[in-house]
Amino acid sequence: MSTTFCTANPSIDHGAKIAGKTRTDFMLDAACEKAEELLLDRTLFVVDTERFERFQQLLDAPVNRDAFDRLMSRKAPWD
């Protein structure tokens, strides 16, 4: 893991200015976007046998159409 010292980096201030945000808000947004990206890109989940079997049951269960329609009508957190 690398650490970058960027308080004097003019691109941060320039980016914040273009976005119409303070440096703090700009950096918080960037940090949140990176965290979401990392979490959404996870492809390996390790679970015990009981949880995996429950997961398989949920996948095999019939779709509750109303719940599915409500879910699909919500805005995705990454949009």
mmCIF file of N, CA, C and O in Angstrom:
data_model
loop_
_atom_site.group_PDB
_atom_site.id
_atom_site.type_symbol
_atom_site.label_atom_id
_atom_site.label_comp_id
_atom_site.label_asym_id
_atom_site.label_seq_id
_atom_site.Cartn_x
_atom_site.Cartn_y
_atom_site.Cartn_z
ATOM 1 N N MET A 1 0.853 -1.169 0.000
ATOM 2 C CA MET A 1 0.000 0.000 0.000
ATOM 3 C C MET A 1 0.894 1.225 0.000
ATOM 4 O O MET A 1 1.793 1.347 0.798
ATOM 5 N N SER A 2 0.641 2.136 -0.891
ATOM 6 C CA SER A 2 1.457 3.342 -0.964
ATOM 7 C C SER A 2 0.685 4.524 -0.399
ATOM 8 O O SER A 2 -0.525 4.581 -0.439
ATOM 9 N N THR A 3 1.431 5.468 0.143
ATOM 10 C CA THR A 3 0.835 6.676 0.676
ATOM 11 C C THR A 3 1.362 7.844 -0.137
ATOM 12 O O THR A 3 2.547 7.955 -0.376
ATOM 13 N N THR A 4 0.456 8.701 -0.569
ATOM 14 C CA THR A 4 0.843 9.857 -1.368
ATOM 15 C C THR A 4 0.527 11.114 -0.587
ATOM 16 O O THR A 4 -0.586 11.304 -0.117
ATOM 17 N N PHE A 5 1.519 11.960 -0.444
ATOM 18 C CA PHE A 5 1.335 13.236 0.232
ATOM 19 C C PHE A 5 0.962 14.247 -0.839
ATOM 20 O O PHE A 5 1.733 14.548 -1.719
ATOM 21 N N CYS A 6 -0.263 14.768 -0.786
ATOM 22 C CA CYS A 6 -0.717 15.592 -1.902
ATOM 23 C C CYS A 6 -1.319 16.926 -1.467
ATOM 24 O O CYS A 6 -2.044 17.535 -2.236
ATOM 25 N N THR A 7 -1.035 17.397 -0.271
ATOM 26 C CA THR A 7 -1.649 18.647 0.149
ATOM 27 C C THR A 7 -1.207 19.816 -0.715
ATOM 28 O O THR A 7 -1.928 20.791 -0.842
ATOM 29 N N ALA A 8 -0.031 19.723 -1.310
ATOM 30 C CA ALA A 8 0.456 20.821 -2.139
ATOM 31 C C ALA A 8 0.180 20.584 -3.626
ATOM 32 O O ALA A 8 0.606 21.368 -4.458
ATOM 33 N N ASN A 9 -0.538 19.530 -3.947
ATOM 34 C CA ASN A 9 -0.794 19.194 -5.346
ATOM 35 C C ASN A 9 -1.827 20.159 -5.930
ATOM 36 O O ASN A 9 -2.989 20.144 -5.538
ATOM 37 N N PRO A 10 -1.421 20.982 -6.893
ATOM 38 C CA PRO A 10 -2.359 21.954 -7.455
ATOM 39 C C PRO A 10 -3.510 21.321 -8.234
ATOM 40 O O PRO A 10 -4.572 21.930 -8.386
ATOM 41 N N SER A 11 -3.343 20.087 -8.730
ATOM 42 C CA SER A 11 -4.448 19.472 -9.466
ATOM 43 C C SER A 11 -5.653 19.223 -8.573
ATOM 44 O O SER A 11 -6.775 19.236 -9.050
ATOM 45 N N ILE A 12 -5.436 18.959 -7.279
ATOM 46 C CA ILE A 12 -6.548 18.750 -6.357
ATOM 47 C C ILE A 12 -7.383 20.028 -6.271
ATOM 48 O O ILE A 12 -8.597 20.004 -6.414
ATOM 49 N N ASP A 13 -6.701 21.144 -6.044
ATOM 50 C CA ASP A 13 -7.422 22.419 -5.938
ATOM 51 C C ASP A 13 -8.085 22.792 -7.254
ATOM 52 O O ASP A 13 -9.205 23.297 -7.268
ATOM 53 N N HIS A 14 -7.396 22.515 -8.347
ATOM 54 C CA HIS A 14 -7.963 22.832 -9.663
ATOM 55 C C HIS A 14 -9.209 21.981 -9.924
ATOM 56 O O HIS A 14 -10.242 22.490 -10.386
ATOM 57 N N GLY A 15 -9.115 20.701 -9.628
ATOM 58 C CA GLY A 15 -10.270 19.818 -9.800
ATOM 59 C C GLY A 15 -11.442 20.247 -8.931
ATOM 60 O O GLY A 15 -12.588 20.257 -9.377
ATOM 61 N N ALA A 16 -11.150 20.621 -7.685
ATOM 62 C CA ALA A 16 -12.209 21.077 -6.773
ATOM 63 C C ALA A 16 -12.866 22.340 -7.310
ATOM 64 O O ALA A 16 -14.090 22.475 -7.277
ATOM 65 N N LYS A 17 -12.047 23.246 -7.815
ATOM 66 C CA LYS A 17 -12.585 24.501 -8.350
ATOM 67 C C LYS A 17 -13.493 24.231 -9.545
ATOM 68 O O LYS A 17 -14.596 24.784 -9.650
ATOM 69 N N ILE A 18 -13.052 23.376 -10.450
ATOM 70 C CA ILE A 18 -13.850 23.041 -11.635
ATOM 71 C C ILE A 18 -15.166 22.382 -11.227
ATOM 72 O O ILE A 18 -16.215 22.638 -11.816
ATOM 73 N N ALA A 19 -15.104 21.542 -10.183
ATOM 74 C CA ALA A 19 -16.312 20.853 -9.710
ATOM 75 C C ALA A 19 -17.200 21.763 -8.866
ATOM 76 O O ALA A 19 -18.316 21.383 -8.520
ATOM 77 N N GLY A 20 -16.700 22.944 -8.535
ATOM 78 C CA GLY A 20 -17.477 23.862 -7.708
ATOM 79 C C GLY A 20 -17.575 23.403 -6.262
ATOM 80 O O GLY A 20 -18.585 23.629 -5.602
ATOM 81 N N LYS A 21 -16.517 22.743 -5.775
ATOM 82 C CA LYS A 21 -16.521 22.211 -4.414
ATOM 83 C C LYS A 21 -15.307 22.713 -3.653
ATOM 84 O O LYS A 21 -14.329 23.140 -4.242
ATOM 85 N N THR A 22 -15.402 22.609 -2.331
ATOM 86 C CA THR A 22 -14.221 22.889 -1.519
ATOM 87 C C THR A 22 -13.245 21.724 -1.686
ATOM 88 O O THR A 22 -13.637 20.635 -2.145
ATOM 89 N N ARG A 23 -11.999 21.950 -1.305
ATOM 90 C CA ARG A 23 -11.011 20.872 -1.380
ATOM 91 C C ARG A 23 -11.477 19.690 -0.527
ATOM 92 O O ARG A 23 -11.375 18.540 -0.937
ATOM 93 N N THR A 24 -11.997 19.979 0.663
ATOM 94 C CA THR A 24 -12.458 18.917 1.557
ATOM 95 C C THR A 24 -13.576 18.097 0.922
ATOM 96 O O THR A 24 -13.527 16.860 0.908
ATOM 97 N N ASP A 25 -14.593 18.772 0.393
ATOM 98 C CA ASP A 25 -15.702 18.055 -0.245
ATOM 99 C C ASP A 25 -15.223 17.252 -1.455
ATOM 100 O O ASP A 25 -15.660 16.121 -1.678
ATOM 101 N N PHE A 26 -14.329 17.840 -2.221
ATOM 102 C CA PHE A 26 -13.789 17.169 -3.398
ATOM 103 C C PHE A 26 -13.042 15.893 -2.987
ATOM 104 O O PHE A 26 -13.237 14.826 -3.575
ATOM 105 N N MET A 27 -12.217 15.993 -1.952
ATOM 106 C CA MET A 27 -11.449 14.840 -1.487
ATOM 107 C C MET A 27 -12.360 13.771 -0.871
ATOM 108 O O MET A 27 -12.145 12.578 -1.085
ATOM 109 N N LEU A 28 -13.381 14.198 -0.119
ATOM 110 C CA LEU A 28 -14.316 13.222 0.450
ATOM 111 C C LEU A 28 -15.080 12.485 -0.643
ATOM 112 O O LEU A 28 -15.262 11.268 -0.573
ATOM 113 N N ASP A 29 -15.518 13.219 -1.663
ATOM 114 C CA ASP A 29 -16.208 12.567 -2.781
ATOM 115 C C ASP A 29 -15.292 11.567 -3.477
ATOM 116 O O ASP A 29 -15.715 10.456 -3.809
ATOM 117 N N ALA A 30 -14.041 11.961 -3.700
ATOM 118 C CA ALA A 30 -13.086 11.071 -4.368
ATOM 119 C C ALA A 30 -12.838 9.819 -3.528
ATOM 120 O O ALA A 30 -12.783 8.704 -4.059
ATOM 121 N N ALA A 31 -12.706 10.001 -2.216
ATOM 122 C CA ALA A 31 -12.484 8.858 -1.329
ATOM 123 C C ALA A 31 -13.690 7.921 -1.331
ATOM 124 O O ALA A 31 -13.535 6.698 -1.387
ATOM 125 N N CYS A 32 -14.903 8.479 -1.291
ATOM 126 C CA CYS A 32 -16.119 7.655 -1.319
ATOM 127 C C CYS A 32 -16.241 6.902 -2.640
ATOM 128 O O CYS A 32 -16.603 5.715 -2.657
ATOM 129 N N GLU A 33 -15.953 7.563 -3.749
ATOM 130 C CA GLU A 33 -16.019 6.906 -5.056
ATOM 131 C C GLU A 33 -15.034 5.748 -5.122
ATOM 132 O O GLU A 33 -15.361 4.673 -5.634
ATOM 133 N N LYS A 34 -13.823 5.948 -4.611
ATOM 134 C CA LYS A 34 -12.810 4.883 -4.634
ATOM 135 C C LYS A 34 -13.253 3.716 -3.758
ATOM 136 O O LYS A 34 -13.101 2.555 -4.146
ATOM 137 N N ALA A 35 -13.799 4.015 -2.581
ATOM 138 C CA ALA A 35 -14.271 2.950 -1.683
ATOM 139 C C ALA A 35 -15.380 2.142 -2.350
ATOM 140 O O ALA A 35 -15.375 0.908 -2.301
ATOM 141 N N GLU A 36 -16.344 2.826 -2.973
ATOM 142 C CA GLU A 36 -17.432 2.129 -3.666
ATOM 143 C C GLU A 36 -16.889 1.269 -4.800
ATOM 144 O O GLU A 36 -17.322 0.125 -4.978
ATOM 145 N N GLU A 37 -15.951 1.812 -5.548
ATOM 146 C CA GLU A 37 -15.342 1.062 -6.655
ATOM 147 C C GLU A 37 -14.695 -0.219 -6.140
ATOM 148 O O GLU A 37 -14.887 -1.300 -6.710
ATOM 149 N N LEU A 38 -13.924 -0.103 -5.063
ATOM 150 C CA LEU A 38 -13.260 -1.286 -4.513
ATOM 151 C C LEU A 38 -14.259 -2.310 -4.010
ATOM 152 O O LEU A 38 -14.096 -3.512 -4.231
ATOM 153 N N LEU A 39 -15.306 -1.857 -3.335
ATOM 154 C CA LEU A 39 -16.299 -2.786 -2.815
ATOM 155 C C LEU A 39 -17.097 -3.450 -3.932
ATOM 156 O O LEU A 39 -17.416 -4.637 -3.862
ATOM 157 N N LEU A 40 -17.435 -2.701 -4.959
ATOM 158 C CA LEU A 40 -18.218 -3.258 -6.060
ATOM 159 C C LEU A 40 -17.402 -4.205 -6.930
ATOM 160 O O LEU A 40 -17.967 -5.065 -7.617
ATOM 161 N N ASP A 41 -16.090 -4.042 -6.916
ATOM 162 C CA ASP A 41 -15.235 -4.892 -7.741
ATOM 163 C C ASP A 41 -14.843 -6.200 -7.064
ATOM 164 O O ASP A 41 -14.142 -7.008 -7.655
ATOM 165 N N ARG A 42 -15.295 -6.402 -5.838
ATOM 166 C CA ARG A 42 -14.962 -7.661 -5.156
ATOM 167 C C ARG A 42 -15.617 -8.820 -5.891
ATOM 168 O O ARG A 42 -16.793 -8.785 -6.207
ATOM 169 N N THR A 43 -14.842 -9.834 -6.158
ATOM 170 C CA THR A 43 -15.398 -10.980 -6.869
ATOM 171 C C THR A 43 -15.339 -12.262 -6.056
ATOM 172 O O THR A 43 -15.946 -13.254 -6.422
ATOM 173 N N LEU A 44 -14.625 -12.267 -4.947
ATOM 174 C CA LEU A 44 -14.493 -13.470 -4.131
ATOM 175 C C LEU A 44 -15.111 -13.220 -2.765
ATOM 176 O O LEU A 44 -14.712 -12.291 -2.060
ATOM 177 N N PHE A 45 -16.081 -14.036 -2.429
ATOM 178 C CA PHE A 45 -16.716 -13.954 -1.126
ATOM 179 C C PHE A 45 -16.574 -15.316 -0.461
ATOM 180 O O PHE A 45 -16.937 -16.333 -1.052
ATOM 181 N N VAL A 46 -16.065 -15.329 0.739
ATOM 182 C CA VAL A 46 -15.877 -16.584 1.463
ATOM 183 C C VAL A 46 -16.942 -16.678 2.544
ATOM 184 O O VAL A 46 -17.077 -15.785 3.375
ATOM 185 N N VAL A 47 -17.723 -17.771 2.490
ATOM 186 C CA VAL A 47 -18.782 -17.992 3.475
ATOM 187 C C VAL A 47 -18.729 -19.442 3.936
ATOM 188 O O VAL A 47 -18.191 -20.309 3.242
ATOM 189 N N ASP A 48 -19.329 -19.696 5.095
ATOM 190 C CA ASP A 48 -19.379 -21.071 5.586
ATOM 191 C C ASP A 48 -20.454 -21.851 4.814
ATOM 192 O O ASP A 48 -21.242 -21.288 4.051
ATOM 193 N N THR A 49 -20.488 -23.149 5.019
ATOM 194 C CA THR A 49 -21.396 -24.034 4.284
ATOM 195 C C THR A 49 -22.857 -23.655 4.497
ATOM 196 O O THR A 49 -23.642 -23.611 3.542
ATOM 197 N N GLU A 50 -23.222 -23.334 5.730
ATOM 198 C CA GLU A 50 -24.617 -22.983 6.028
ATOM 199 C C GLU A 50 -25.057 -21.744 5.251
ATOM 200 O O GLU A 50 -26.137 -21.718 4.657
ATOM 201 N N ARG A 51 -24.232 -20.727 5.254
ATOM 202 C CA ARG A 51 -24.590 -19.497 4.527
ATOM 203 C C ARG A 51 -24.610 -19.728 3.021
ATOM 204 O O ARG A 51 -25.444 -19.164 2.322
ATOM 205 N N PHE A 52 -23.697 -20.553 2.522
ATOM 206 C CA PHE A 52 -23.689 -20.828 1.089
ATOM 207 C C PHE A 52 -24.960 -21.579 0.681
ATOM 208 O O PHE A 52 -25.565 -21.264 -0.352
ATOM 209 N N GLU A 53 -25.373 -22.533 1.494
ATOM 210 C CA GLU A 53 -26.602 -23.274 1.185
ATOM 211 C C GLU A 53 -27.806 -22.340 1.211
ATOM 212 O O GLU A 53 -28.694 -22.444 0.355
ATOM 213 N N ARG A 54 -27.847 -21.422 2.172
ATOM 214 C CA ARG A 54 -28.942 -20.438 2.233
ATOM 215 C C ARG A 54 -28.921 -19.550 0.993
ATOM 216 O O ARG A 54 -29.964 -19.241 0.411
ATOM 217 N N PHE A 55 -27.733 -19.138 0.571
ATOM 218 C CA PHE A 55 -27.572 -18.328 -0.636
ATOM 219 C C PHE A 55 -28.110 -19.075 -1.854
ATOM 220 O O PHE A 55 -28.855 -18.518 -2.661
ATOM 221 N N GLN A 56 -27.789 -20.356 -1.959
ATOM 222 C CA GLN A 56 -28.281 -21.157 -3.081
ATOM 223 C C GLN A 56 -29.802 -21.279 -3.044
ATOM 224 O O GLN A 56 -30.462 -21.222 -4.086
ATOM 225 N N GLN A 57 -30.362 -21.428 -1.852
ATOM 226 C CA GLN A 57 -31.824 -21.501 -1.730
ATOM 227 C C GLN A 57 -32.472 -20.207 -2.220
ATOM 228 O O GLN A 57 -33.489 -20.239 -2.918
ATOM 229 N N LEU A 58 -31.885 -19.101 -1.846
ATOM 230 C CA LEU A 58 -32.431 -17.812 -2.283
ATOM 231 C C LEU A 58 -32.345 -17.650 -3.797
ATOM 232 O O LEU A 58 -33.265 -17.125 -4.435
ATOM 233 N N LEU A 59 -31.254 -18.116 -4.383
ATOM 234 C CA LEU A 59 -31.113 -18.031 -5.840
ATOM 235 C C LEU A 59 -32.118 -18.925 -6.556
ATOM 236 O O LEU A 59 -32.621 -18.564 -7.628
ATOM 237 N N ASP A 60 -32.403 -20.067 -5.957
ATOM 238 C CA ASP A 60 -33.315 -21.029 -6.589
ATOM 239 C C ASP A 60 -34.788 -20.725 -6.333
ATOM 240 O O ASP A 60 -35.660 -21.268 -7.011
ATOM 241 N N ALA A 61 -35.072 -19.858 -5.373
ATOM 242 C CA ALA A 61 -36.462 -19.557 -5.017
ATOM 243 C C ALA A 61 -37.154 -18.772 -6.134
ATOM 244 O O ALA A 61 -36.510 -18.042 -6.885
ATOM 245 N N PRO A 62 -38.486 -18.922 -6.241
ATOM 246 C CA PRO A 62 -39.215 -18.135 -7.240
ATOM 247 C C PRO A 62 -39.084 -16.639 -6.945
ATOM 248 O O PRO A 62 -38.938 -16.226 -5.791
ATOM 249 N N VAL A 63 -39.132 -15.860 -7.985
ATOM 250 C CA VAL A 63 -38.987 -14.413 -7.855
ATOM 251 C C VAL A 63 -40.289 -13.800 -7.353
ATOM 252 O O VAL A 63 -41.362 -14.098 -7.871
ATOM 253 N N ASN A 64 -40.180 -12.954 -6.340
ATOM 254 C CA ASN A 64 -41.313 -12.164 -5.877
ATOM 255 C C ASN A 64 -41.369 -10.957 -6.813
ATOM 256 O O ASN A 64 -40.548 -10.059 -6.740
ATOM 257 N N ARG A 65 -42.314 -10.950 -7.725
ATOM 258 C CA ARG A 65 -42.364 -9.946 -8.794
ATOM 259 C C ARG A 65 -42.465 -8.520 -8.251
ATOM 260 O O ARG A 65 -41.813 -7.617 -8.762
ATOM 261 N N ASP A 66 -43.283 -8.304 -7.233
ATOM 262 C CA ASP A 66 -43.430 -6.956 -6.676
ATOM 263 C C ASP A 66 -42.118 -6.471 -6.074
ATOM 264 O O ASP A 66 -41.699 -5.332 -6.300
ATOM 265 N N ALA A 67 -41.462 -7.343 -5.301
ATOM 266 C CA ALA A 67 -40.185 -6.970 -4.685
ATOM 267 C C ALA A 67 -39.133 -6.714 -5.766
ATOM 268 O O ALA A 67 -38.344 -5.769 -5.666
ATOM 269 N N PHE A 68 -39.128 -7.544 -6.801
ATOM 270 C CA PHE A 68 -38.172 -7.375 -7.893
ATOM 271 C C PHE A 68 -38.395 -6.042 -8.608
ATOM 272 O O PHE A 68 -37.448 -5.302 -8.872
ATOM 273 N N ASP A 69 -39.641 -5.730 -8.895
ATOM 274 C CA ASP A 69 -39.953 -4.468 -9.574
ATOM 275 C C ASP A 69 -39.554 -3.264 -8.725
ATOM 276 O O ASP A 69 -39.026 -2.281 -9.239
ATOM 277 N N ARG A 70 -39.790 -3.345 -7.406
ATOM 278 C CA ARG A 70 -39.367 -2.248 -6.509
ATOM 279 C C ARG A 70 -37.848 -2.096 -6.526
ATOM 280 O O ARG A 70 -37.317 -0.989 -6.596
ATOM 281 N N LEU A 71 -37.143 -3.222 -6.466
ATOM 282 C CA LEU A 71 -35.690 -3.192 -6.481
ATOM 283 C C LEU A 71 -35.157 -2.587 -7.778
ATOM 284 O O LEU A 71 -34.268 -1.729 -7.765
ATOM 285 N N MET A 72 -35.710 -2.997 -8.890
ATOM 286 C CA MET A 72 -35.229 -2.507 -10.179
ATOM 287 C C MET A 72 -35.582 -1.044 -10.430
ATOM 288 O O MET A 72 -34.945 -0.378 -11.248
ATOM 289 N N SER A 73 -36.562 -0.520 -9.716
ATOM 290 C CA SER A 73 -36.946 0.874 -9.920
ATOM 291 C C SER A 73 -36.109 1.837 -9.076
ATOM 292 O O SER A 73 -36.148 3.042 -9.296
ATOM 293 N N ARG A 74 -35.340 1.301 -8.125
ATOM 294 C CA ARG A 74 -34.485 2.159 -7.292
ATOM 295 C C ARG A 74 -33.193 2.502 -8.028
ATOM 296 O O ARG A 74 -32.702 1.711 -8.830
ATOM 297 N N LYS A 75 -32.675 3.675 -7.725
ATOM 298 C CA LYS A 75 -31.408 4.108 -8.306
ATOM 299 C C LYS A 75 -30.268 3.299 -7.668
ATOM 300 O O LYS A 75 -30.232 3.124 -6.460
ATOM 301 N N ALA A 76 -29.358 2.816 -8.492
ATOM 302 C CA ALA A 76 -28.211 2.070 -7.991
ATOM 303 C C ALA A 76 -27.288 2.989 -7.190
ATOM 304 O O ALA A 76 -27.131 4.151 -7.549
ATOM 305 N N PRO A 77 -26.669 2.501 -6.115
ATOM 306 C CA PRO A 77 -25.816 3.352 -5.298
ATOM 307 C C PRO A 77 -24.612 3.906 -6.045
ATOM 308 O O PRO A 77 -24.061 4.933 -5.674
ATOM 309 N N TRP A 78 -24.199 3.251 -7.102
ATOM 310 C CA TRP A 78 -23.018 3.739 -7.826
ATOM 311 C C TRP A 78 -23.367 4.711 -8.951
ATOM 312 O O TRP A 78 -22.501 5.250 -9.606
ATOM 313 N N ASP A 79 -24.654 4.956 -9.184
ATOM 314 C CA ASP A 79 -25.065 5.940 -10.206
ATOM 315 C C ASP A 79 -25.115 7.336 -9.632
ATOM 316 O O ASP A 79 -25.341 7.597 -8.525
#
